[in-house]
Amino acid sequence: ADLFKKVPVAAIPSAYLPEGASVAHDSYGVPLLITRDRQGVARAFINACRHRGSKLVESCEPVKSGRVSCPYHAWTYGMDGALVGIPRQDTFPSLKKDQLGLIPLECFEGGGLIWVGLDHKYKPAKLEGTDQICADLEAFGLHKMHVYGRRTYDLATNWKLAMEPFLEPYHIQRLHANSVAPMFADVPNVVSQFGHFVRQVSGKAHFNPELLQGDVNNLHKHITHAYLVFPNTVVITSPYYMSIMILMPRAKNRTLVDYYMLVKSAPDNPKAEELYKRSFELIHSVFHGEDFRAAVIQQEALNSNAIPEVYFGGLEEMIGPFHDSIESFLKPQDR
């Protein structure tokens, strides 16, 4: 828990929240309200009315509105969190509206993601490497893409176990033998680290740099990029879509995962719709049916505490630095 107080975390993709809209987000266990005003500025608040503490917005789907109004007593707030309306204000003679705006949270936008500090008592600074990772993701156009689909998974596993498959290529030929394994070579990834953030690059099977023909736009077709957006977000490139997974711990053996599939633009013909639909289902079968399942059965076995230690090989080298990064934010008693 201490880690998630100290660092900004990804809440939603930028593309998920249009101008003049708000969305509720509870997956971290904190009632978040994320808004974007008509000037495009994103903000985050505690999703609780300052009157009696009721939730203001309940939908995890974006709601278009220039203001948000409490369903209990109709106190109303602007997209900037300011309290702008109180029914029967005469019954609150000592109240000062300018002192009762929504409780703000640290929030910034970058790399096609909206980042939030989850504890209003903290103002977590951007981590070293944030600017580099955001520049990479914006170079892919992540901030301009369209959210084709979204799913939430509730997994009976620790969030770090759910993250580990996306930090190593060793499992691909084994775990994914009946799905995507033929697309990849059984070789190490090319890894770059930016502070606590990680970029992994892997060529498809039989990859040769000449396949790119000197055109950077061919990268998607022949190379897969997998980013660890520290601490808990994964971004993976595919030939015509991108995957974002945000892994949110709810208990030591429970993780919620928000998965988003983003494409360059909304499908405008049956062929595109069929292609995206097929890809969306493939992702579900591979990530949920294989990667997440592996984390769940790993958790089931480790719950016994009978295994005193585990081992990592050369194709799993980035898992160690990932845990080292987490440890660096924990107090001794939290370890």
mmCIF file of C-alpha atoms in Angstrom:
data_model
loop_
_atom_site.group_PDB
_atom_site.id
_atom_site.type_symbol
_atom_site.label_atom_id
_atom_site.label_comp_id
_atom_site.label_asym_id
_atom_site.label_seq_id
_atom_site.Cartn_x
_atom_site.Cartn_y
_atom_site.Cartn_z
ATOM 1 C CA ALA A 1 0.000 0.000 0.000
ATOM 2 C CA ASP A 2 2.866 2.358 0.775
ATOM 3 C CA LEU A 3 4.143 2.098 -2.800
ATOM 4 C CA PHE A 4 0.821 3.230 -4.229
ATOM 5 C CA LYS A 5 0.812 6.298 -2.003
ATOM 6 C CA LYS A 6 4.291 7.366 -3.012
ATOM 7 C CA VAL A 7 4.132 7.195 -6.806
ATOM 8 C CA PRO A 8 1.714 8.452 -9.454
ATOM 9 C CA VAL A 9 -0.174 5.563 -11.044
ATOM 10 C CA ALA A 10 -2.003 5.233 -14.343
ATOM 11 C CA ALA A 11 -5.766 5.431 -13.852
ATOM 12 C CA ILE A 12 -7.200 5.402 -17.388
ATOM 13 C CA PRO A 13 -6.023 5.959 -20.954
ATOM 14 C CA SER A 14 -6.354 9.559 -22.119
ATOM 15 C CA ALA A 15 -8.491 8.373 -25.030
ATOM 16 C CA TYR A 16 -11.088 6.959 -22.644
ATOM 17 C CA LEU A 17 -12.165 10.384 -21.338
ATOM 18 C CA PRO A 18 -13.507 12.903 -23.875
ATOM 19 C CA GLU A 19 -13.769 16.623 -23.263
ATOM 20 C CA GLY A 20 -16.619 17.698 -20.997
ATOM 21 C CA ALA A 21 -16.928 14.276 -19.366
ATOM 22 C CA SER A 22 -16.316 12.619 -16.007
ATOM 23 C CA VAL A 23 -15.794 9.018 -14.953
ATOM 24 C CA ALA A 24 -15.817 7.200 -11.623
ATOM 25 C CA HIS A 25 -12.947 4.817 -10.895
ATOM 26 C CA ASP A 26 -12.960 2.529 -7.855
ATOM 27 C CA SER A 27 -10.575 -0.240 -8.892
ATOM 28 C CA TYR A 28 -7.740 0.959 -6.647
ATOM 29 C CA GLY A 29 -10.042 0.896 -3.631
ATOM 30 C CA VAL A 30 -10.127 4.692 -3.600
ATOM 31 C CA PRO A 31 -13.265 6.460 -4.916
ATOM 32 C CA LEU A 32 -11.788 8.500 -7.772
ATOM 33 C CA LEU A 33 -13.571 11.042 -9.926
ATOM 34 C CA ILE A 34 -11.646 11.940 -13.070
ATOM 35 C CA THR A 35 -12.867 14.859 -15.174
ATOM 36 C CA ARG A 36 -11.881 16.591 -18.367
ATOM 37 C CA ASP A 37 -13.151 20.117 -18.947
ATOM 38 C CA ARG A 38 -14.044 21.585 -22.328
ATOM 39 C CA GLN A 39 -10.552 23.017 -22.629
ATOM 40 C CA GLY A 40 -9.165 19.475 -22.449
ATOM 41 C CA VAL A 41 -7.650 19.693 -18.955
ATOM 42 C CA ALA A 42 -7.870 16.460 -16.946
ATOM 43 C CA ARG A 43 -8.225 16.527 -13.159
ATOM 44 C CA ALA A 44 -8.761 13.980 -10.400
ATOM 45 C CA PHE A 45 -10.692 14.239 -7.135
ATOM 46 C CA ILE A 46 -12.047 12.099 -4.348
ATOM 47 C CA ASN A 47 -15.467 11.030 -5.614
ATOM 48 C CA ALA A 48 -17.331 12.214 -2.521
ATOM 49 C CA CYS A 49 -19.662 15.158 -2.004
ATOM 50 C CA ARG A 50 -18.405 17.593 0.625
ATOM 51 C CA HIS A 51 -21.890 17.741 2.170
ATOM 52 C CA ARG A 52 -22.562 14.208 3.414
ATOM 53 C CA GLY A 53 -19.939 12.175 1.552
ATOM 54 C CA SER A 54 -22.119 10.521 -1.073
ATOM 55 C CA LYS A 55 -20.579 9.423 -4.336
ATOM 56 C CA LEU A 56 -21.193 11.970 -7.065
ATOM 57 C CA VAL A 57 -20.676 9.764 -10.115
ATOM 58 C CA GLU A 58 -21.306 6.019 -10.116
ATOM 59 C CA SER A 59 -20.640 4.999 -13.709
ATOM 60 C CA CYS A 60 -17.247 3.604 -14.715
ATOM 61 C CA GLU A 61 -18.202 4.662 -18.252
ATOM 62 C CA PRO A 62 -17.546 8.312 -19.146
ATOM 63 C CA VAL A 63 -20.531 10.594 -18.561
ATOM 64 C CA LYS A 64 -20.841 13.762 -20.661
ATOM 65 C CA SER A 65 -21.791 16.755 -18.546
ATOM 66 C CA GLY A 66 -20.411 20.199 -17.817
ATOM 67 C CA ARG A 67 -21.103 19.671 -14.121
ATOM 68 C CA VAL A 68 -21.581 16.829 -11.647
ATOM 69 C CA SER A 69 -24.435 16.831 -9.184
ATOM 70 C CA CYS A 70 -24.752 14.725 -6.045
ATOM 71 C CA PRO A 71 -27.694 12.301 -6.371
ATOM 72 C CA TYR A 72 -28.441 12.644 -2.640
ATOM 73 C CA HIS A 73 -28.991 16.400 -2.095
ATOM 74 C CA ALA A 74 -27.977 17.858 -5.487
ATOM 75 C CA TRP A 75 -24.902 19.783 -4.437
ATOM 76 C CA THR A 76 -23.262 20.580 -7.760
ATOM 77 C CA TYR A 77 -19.620 20.897 -8.786
ATOM 78 C CA GLY A 78 -17.815 22.108 -11.879
ATOM 79 C CA MET A 79 -15.295 20.078 -13.855
ATOM 80 C CA ASP A 80 -12.585 21.934 -11.920
ATOM 81 C CA GLY A 81 -13.996 20.619 -8.621
ATOM 82 C CA ALA A 82 -15.429 23.956 -7.496
ATOM 83 C CA LEU A 83 -18.699 23.886 -5.573
ATOM 84 C CA VAL A 84 -21.083 25.876 -7.779
ATOM 85 C CA GLY A 85 -24.564 25.097 -6.487
ATOM 86 C CA ILE A 86 -26.362 24.303 -3.202
ATOM 87 C CA PRO A 87 -30.147 23.855 -2.997
ATOM 88 C CA ARG A 88 -31.638 25.994 -0.224
ATOM 89 C CA GLN A 89 -28.297 27.631 0.503
ATOM 90 C CA ASP A 90 -30.115 29.816 3.020
ATOM 91 C CA THR A 91 -30.177 26.804 5.367
ATOM 92 C CA PHE A 92 -26.363 26.840 5.504
ATOM 93 C CA PRO A 93 -25.840 30.453 6.658
ATOM 94 C CA SER A 94 -22.183 30.046 7.696
ATOM 95 C CA LEU A 95 -21.049 27.971 4.706
ATOM 96 C CA LYS A 96 -18.434 29.339 2.310
ATOM 97 C CA LYS A 97 -18.701 27.654 -1.080
ATOM 98 C CA ASP A 98 -15.162 28.549 -2.086
ATOM 99 C CA GLN A 99 -13.861 26.398 0.785
ATOM 100 C CA LEU A 100 -15.845 23.269 -0.064
ATOM 101 C CA GLY A 101 -14.680 22.197 -3.484
ATOM 102 C CA LEU A 102 -13.993 18.534 -4.150
ATOM 103 C CA ILE A 103 -10.861 17.151 -2.531
ATOM 104 C CA PRO A 104 -8.228 17.258 -5.293
ATOM 105 C CA LEU A 105 -5.667 14.592 -6.083
ATOM 106 C CA GLU A 106 -2.359 15.019 -7.842
ATOM 107 C CA CYS A 107 -3.012 14.477 -11.544
ATOM 108 C CA PHE A 108 -1.146 14.859 -14.800
ATOM 109 C CA GLU A 109 -1.460 13.562 -18.325
ATOM 110 C CA GLY A 110 1.306 12.085 -20.443
ATOM 111 C CA GLY A 111 2.050 9.191 -22.763
ATOM 112 C CA GLY A 112 -1.629 8.705 -23.517
ATOM 113 C CA LEU A 113 -2.372 8.024 -19.845
ATOM 114 C CA ILE A 114 -3.986 9.985 -17.022
ATOM 115 C CA TRP A 115 -1.817 9.588 -13.918
ATOM 116 C CA VAL A 116 -3.168 10.093 -10.395
ATOM 117 C CA GLY A 117 -1.756 10.268 -6.875
ATOM 118 C CA LEU A 118 -4.100 8.081 -4.840
ATOM 119 C CA ASP A 119 -3.684 9.742 -1.427
ATOM 120 C CA HIS A 120 -4.737 13.380 -1.104
ATOM 121 C CA LYS A 121 -2.235 13.869 1.744
ATOM 122 C CA TYR A 122 0.650 13.141 -0.620
ATOM 123 C CA LYS A 123 1.787 14.893 -3.763
ATOM 124 C CA PRO A 124 3.898 12.233 -5.435
ATOM 125 C CA ALA A 125 6.396 13.657 -7.896
ATOM 126 C CA LYS A 126 6.985 12.228 -11.341
ATOM 127 C CA LEU A 127 9.515 9.434 -11.191
ATOM 128 C CA GLU A 128 12.795 9.558 -13.040
ATOM 129 C CA GLY A 129 12.171 8.202 -16.529
ATOM 130 C CA THR A 130 8.555 9.353 -16.749
ATOM 131 C CA ASP A 131 9.284 11.891 -19.485
ATOM 132 C CA GLN A 132 11.135 9.272 -21.558
ATOM 133 C CA ILE A 133 8.383 6.668 -21.246
ATOM 134 C CA CYS A 134 5.733 9.267 -22.111
ATOM 135 C CA ALA A 135 7.732 10.383 -25.156
ATOM 136 C CA ASP A 136 7.933 6.763 -26.349
ATOM 137 C CA LEU A 137 4.204 6.154 -25.960
ATOM 138 C CA GLU A 138 3.286 9.446 -27.599
ATOM 139 C CA ALA A 139 5.563 8.536 -30.531
ATOM 140 C CA PHE A 140 3.257 5.533 -31.022
ATOM 141 C CA GLY A 141 0.298 7.942 -31.020
ATOM 142 C CA LEU A 142 -1.244 6.398 -27.911
ATOM 143 C CA HIS A 143 -2.722 9.738 -26.820
ATOM 144 C CA LYS A 144 -4.606 10.099 -30.140
ATOM 145 C CA MET A 145 -6.045 6.596 -30.396
ATOM 146 C CA HIS A 146 -9.596 5.277 -30.041
ATOM 147 C CA VAL A 147 -10.627 2.857 -27.273
ATOM 148 C CA TYR A 148 -12.172 -0.053 -29.152
ATOM 149 C CA GLY A 149 -12.891 -2.210 -26.113
ATOM 150 C CA ARG A 150 -12.438 -2.501 -22.362
ATOM 151 C CA ARG A 151 -12.655 -5.443 -19.972
ATOM 152 C CA THR A 152 -12.078 -5.798 -16.232
ATOM 153 C CA TYR A 153 -10.720 -9.010 -14.734
ATOM 154 C CA ASP A 154 -10.919 -9.998 -11.069
ATOM 155 C CA LEU A 155 -8.009 -12.339 -10.410
ATOM 156 C CA ALA A 156 -7.270 -14.439 -7.327
ATOM 157 C CA THR A 157 -3.565 -13.623 -7.364
ATOM 158 C CA ASN A 158 -1.054 -11.069 -6.178
ATOM 159 C CA TRP A 159 -0.613 -8.195 -8.605
ATOM 160 C CA LYS A 160 3.124 -8.781 -8.932
ATOM 161 C CA LEU A 161 2.571 -12.380 -10.063
ATOM 162 C CA ALA A 162 0.139 -11.097 -12.689
ATOM 163 C CA MET A 163 2.770 -8.621 -13.858
ATOM 164 C CA GLU A 164 5.664 -11.075 -14.163
ATOM 165 C CA PRO A 165 4.642 -12.809 -17.443
ATOM 166 C CA PHE A 166 4.873 -9.436 -19.174
ATOM 167 C CA LEU A 167 8.473 -8.962 -18.016
ATOM 168 C CA GLU A 168 10.001 -12.065 -19.597
ATOM 169 C CA PRO A 169 9.941 -13.954 -22.929
ATOM 170 C CA TYR A 170 10.772 -17.365 -21.386
ATOM 171 C CA HIS A 171 7.126 -18.385 -21.025
ATOM 172 C CA ILE A 172 6.055 -17.569 -24.579
ATOM 173 C CA GLN A 173 7.023 -20.828 -26.290
ATOM 174 C CA ARG A 174 5.729 -22.858 -23.355
ATOM 175 C CA LEU A 175 2.626 -21.143 -21.944
ATOM 176 C CA HIS A 176 1.457 -19.879 -25.343
ATOM 177 C CA ALA A 177 2.376 -23.020 -27.295
ATOM 178 C CA ASN A 178 -1.147 -23.359 -28.694
ATOM 179 C CA SER A 179 -1.786 -19.671 -29.379
ATOM 180 C CA VAL A 180 0.763 -16.970 -30.232
ATOM 181 C CA ALA A 181 4.058 -18.832 -29.721
ATOM 182 C CA PRO A 182 4.693 -19.432 -33.460
ATOM 183 C CA MET A 183 4.842 -15.661 -33.964
ATOM 184 C CA PHE A 184 7.872 -15.232 -31.697
ATOM 185 C CA ALA A 185 11.463 -16.449 -31.506
ATOM 186 C CA ASP A 186 12.754 -18.052 -28.308
ATOM 187 C CA VAL A 187 15.419 -15.408 -27.697
ATOM 188 C CA PRO A 188 16.052 -12.620 -25.159
ATOM 189 C CA ASN A 189 14.335 -9.284 -25.509
ATOM 190 C CA VAL A 190 16.301 -6.102 -26.077
ATOM 191 C CA VAL A 191 15.782 -4.220 -22.819
ATOM 192 C CA SER A 192 16.162 -0.535 -21.940
ATOM 193 C CA GLN A 193 15.541 0.897 -18.469
ATOM 194 C CA PHE A 194 14.547 4.479 -17.685
ATOM 195 C CA GLY A 195 14.664 4.749 -13.924
ATOM 196 C CA HIS A 196 12.029 2.265 -12.742
ATOM 197 C CA PHE A 197 10.418 2.026 -16.190
ATOM 198 C CA VAL A 198 11.257 -0.694 -18.707
ATOM 199 C CA ARG A 199 11.049 -0.991 -22.490
ATOM 200 C CA GLN A 200 11.336 -4.468 -23.998
ATOM 201 C CA VAL A 201 11.689 -5.013 -27.744
ATOM 202 C CA SER A 202 11.289 -8.370 -29.465
ATOM 203 C CA GLY A 203 11.376 -9.242 -33.159
ATOM 204 C CA LYS A 204 8.783 -11.580 -34.581
ATOM 205 C CA ALA A 205 9.912 -15.046 -35.656
ATOM 206 C CA HIS A 206 12.422 -14.890 -38.545
ATOM 207 C CA PHE A 207 12.808 -11.148 -38.024
ATOM 208 C CA ASN A 208 15.420 -9.373 -40.105
ATOM 209 C CA PRO A 209 15.980 -5.612 -39.921
ATOM 210 C CA GLU A 210 15.698 -5.462 -43.712
ATOM 211 C CA LEU A 211 11.989 -6.233 -43.322
ATOM 212 C CA LEU A 212 11.496 -2.668 -42.050
ATOM 213 C CA GLN A 213 12.658 -1.272 -45.408
ATOM 214 C CA GLY A 214 13.888 1.790 -43.556
ATOM 215 C CA ASP A 215 10.314 2.839 -42.732
ATOM 216 C CA VAL A 216 9.562 3.363 -39.045
ATOM 217 C CA ASN A 217 5.869 2.772 -39.783
ATOM 218 C CA ASN A 218 6.683 -0.881 -40.418
ATOM 219 C CA LEU A 219 7.812 -1.374 -36.808
ATOM 220 C CA HIS A 220 4.377 -2.527 -35.651
ATOM 221 C CA LYS A 221 4.274 -5.297 -38.241
ATOM 222 C CA HIS A 222 7.545 -6.955 -37.289
ATOM 223 C CA ILE A 223 8.506 -5.809 -33.781
ATOM 224 C CA THR A 224 6.647 -5.986 -30.468
ATOM 225 C CA HIS A 225 7.302 -3.375 -27.791
ATOM 226 C CA ALA A 226 6.296 -4.165 -24.213
ATOM 227 C CA TYR A 227 6.516 -1.374 -21.632
ATOM 228 C CA LEU A 228 6.430 -1.584 -17.869
ATOM 229 C CA VAL A 229 4.927 1.756 -16.888
ATOM 230 C CA PHE A 230 5.966 1.525 -13.260
ATOM 231 C CA PRO A 231 4.587 0.344 -11.019
ATOM 232 C CA ASN A 232 1.559 -1.494 -12.373
ATOM 233 C CA THR A 233 0.784 -0.784 -16.023
ATOM 234 C CA VAL A 234 1.722 -2.721 -19.151
ATOM 235 C CA VAL A 235 1.560 -1.316 -22.694
ATOM 236 C CA ILE A 236 2.078 -3.735 -25.597
ATOM 237 C CA THR A 237 2.163 -2.919 -29.299
ATOM 238 C CA SER A 238 0.600 -5.052 -32.039
ATOM 239 C CA PRO A 239 0.435 -4.532 -35.822
ATOM 240 C CA TYR A 240 -2.769 -2.444 -35.772
ATOM 241 C CA TYR A 241 -3.763 -2.016 -32.123
ATOM 242 C CA MET A 242 -2.225 -1.406 -28.723
ATOM 243 C CA SER A 243 -2.998 -3.046 -25.397
ATOM 244 C CA ILE A 244 -3.020 -1.291 -22.036
ATOM 245 C CA MET A 245 -3.322 -3.312 -18.835
ATOM 246 C CA ILE A 246 -3.557 -1.609 -15.454
ATOM 247 C CA LEU A 247 -3.063 -4.066 -12.563
ATOM 248 C CA MET A 248 -4.584 -2.849 -9.309
ATOM 249 C CA PRO A 249 -3.995 -4.689 -6.010
ATOM 250 C CA ARG A 250 -7.021 -5.134 -3.767
ATOM 251 C CA ALA A 251 -5.538 -7.714 -1.386
ATOM 252 C CA LYS A 252 -2.373 -9.804 -1.210
ATOM 253 C CA ASN A 253 -4.109 -12.453 -3.324
ATOM 254 C CA ARG A 254 -6.572 -10.365 -5.352
ATOM 255 C CA THR A 255 -5.927 -8.129 -8.347
ATOM 256 C CA LEU A 256 -8.259 -6.163 -10.582
ATOM 257 C CA VAL A 257 -7.043 -5.663 -14.145
ATOM 258 C CA ASP A 258 -8.477 -3.040 -16.479
ATOM 259 C CA TYR A 259 -7.670 -4.018 -20.060
ATOM 260 C CA TYR A 260 -8.078 -1.514 -22.932
ATOM 261 C CA MET A 261 -7.617 -2.230 -26.631
ATOM 262 C CA LEU A 262 -6.808 0.936 -28.601
ATOM 263 C CA VAL A 263 -6.852 1.390 -32.382
ATOM 264 C CA LYS A 264 -5.992 4.337 -34.617
ATOM 265 C CA SER A 265 -9.644 5.153 -35.279
ATOM 266 C CA ALA A 266 -13.079 3.679 -34.742
ATOM 267 C CA PRO A 267 -13.919 0.932 -37.270
ATOM 268 C CA ASP A 268 -15.875 2.427 -40.173
ATOM 269 C CA ASN A 269 -16.546 -0.709 -42.214
ATOM 270 C CA PRO A 270 -17.515 -4.363 -41.546
ATOM 271 C CA LYS A 271 -14.034 -5.673 -42.396
ATOM 272 C CA ALA A 272 -12.363 -3.446 -39.805
ATOM 273 C CA GLU A 273 -15.008 -4.264 -37.212
ATOM 274 C CA GLU A 274 -14.514 -7.998 -37.747
ATOM 275 C CA LEU A 275 -10.727 -7.644 -37.510
ATOM 276 C CA TYR A 276 -10.895 -5.669 -34.259
ATOM 277 C CA LYS A 277 -13.512 -7.971 -32.771
ATOM 278 C CA ARG A 278 -11.401 -11.027 -33.553
ATOM 279 C CA SER A 279 -8.323 -9.397 -32.022
ATOM 280 C CA PHE A 280 -10.240 -8.377 -28.906
ATOM 281 C CA GLU A 281 -11.318 -11.987 -28.361
ATOM 282 C CA LEU A 282 -7.805 -13.296 -29.076
ATOM 283 C CA ILE A 283 -6.394 -10.986 -26.425
ATOM 284 C CA HIS A 284 -8.986 -12.263 -23.964
ATOM 285 C CA SER A 285 -8.119 -15.894 -24.655
ATOM 286 C CA VAL A 286 -4.345 -15.302 -24.450
ATOM 287 C CA PHE A 287 -4.015 -12.803 -21.598
ATOM 288 C CA HIS A 288 -6.886 -14.081 -19.476
ATOM 289 C CA GLY A 289 -6.842 -17.737 -20.458
ATOM 290 C CA GLU A 290 -3.059 -18.136 -20.337
ATOM 291 C CA ASP A 291 -1.031 -15.309 -18.701
ATOM 292 C CA PHE A 292 -3.500 -14.496 -15.930
ATOM 293 C CA ARG A 293 -4.340 -18.159 -15.398
ATOM 294 C CA ALA A 294 -0.633 -18.868 -14.864
ATOM 295 C CA ALA A 295 -0.517 -16.193 -12.143
ATOM 296 C CA VAL A 296 -3.613 -17.624 -10.451
ATOM 297 C CA ILE A 297 -2.325 -21.205 -10.300
ATOM 298 C CA GLN A 298 1.039 -19.898 -9.133
ATOM 299 C CA GLN A 299 -0.707 -18.066 -6.289
ATOM 300 C CA GLU A 300 -2.705 -21.182 -5.411
ATOM 301 C CA ALA A 301 0.489 -23.193 -4.986
ATOM 302 C CA LEU A 302 2.465 -20.474 -3.196
ATOM 303 C CA ASN A 303 -0.347 -19.970 -0.672
ATOM 304 C CA SER A 304 0.903 -23.131 1.045
ATOM 305 C CA ASN A 305 4.214 -21.408 1.993
ATOM 306 C CA ALA A 306 5.848 -24.770 1.339
ATOM 307 C CA ILE A 307 8.187 -23.443 -1.360
ATOM 308 C CA PRO A 308 11.039 -21.628 0.432
ATOM 309 C CA GLU A 309 12.469 -20.040 -2.701
ATOM 310 C CA VAL A 310 11.929 -19.774 -6.437
ATOM 311 C CA TYR A 311 14.400 -19.502 -9.310
ATOM 312 C CA PHE A 312 14.778 -17.221 -12.320
ATOM 313 C CA GLY A 313 16.759 -17.891 -15.484
ATOM 314 C CA GLY A 314 18.522 -15.703 -18.011
ATOM 315 C CA LEU A 315 15.376 -15.038 -20.053
ATOM 316 C CA GLU A 316 13.684 -13.691 -16.914
ATOM 317 C CA GLU A 317 16.290 -11.106 -15.968
ATOM 318 C CA MET A 318 13.901 -8.126 -15.664
ATOM 319 C CA ILE A 319 11.787 -9.646 -12.890
ATOM 320 C CA GLY A 320 14.537 -9.008 -10.334
ATOM 321 C CA PRO A 321 14.874 -5.269 -11.081
ATOM 322 C CA PHE A 322 11.064 -4.971 -10.982
ATOM 323 C CA HIS A 323 10.965 -6.308 -7.427
ATOM 324 C CA ASP A 324 13.996 -4.221 -6.479
ATOM 325 C CA SER A 325 12.137 -1.118 -7.643
ATOM 326 C CA ILE A 326 9.134 -2.005 -5.514
ATOM 327 C CA GLU A 327 11.326 -2.716 -2.484
ATOM 328 C CA SER A 328 12.956 0.700 -2.791
ATOM 329 C CA PHE A 329 9.641 2.359 -1.920
ATOM 330 C CA LEU A 330 8.739 0.135 1.027
ATOM 331 C CA LYS A 331 9.428 0.721 4.677
ATOM 332 C CA PRO A 332 11.314 -2.141 6.374
ATOM 333 C CA GLN A 333 8.181 -3.290 8.189
ATOM 334 C CA ASP A 334 6.282 -3.505 4.873
ATOM 335 C CA ARG A 335 8.745 -5.960 3.303
#
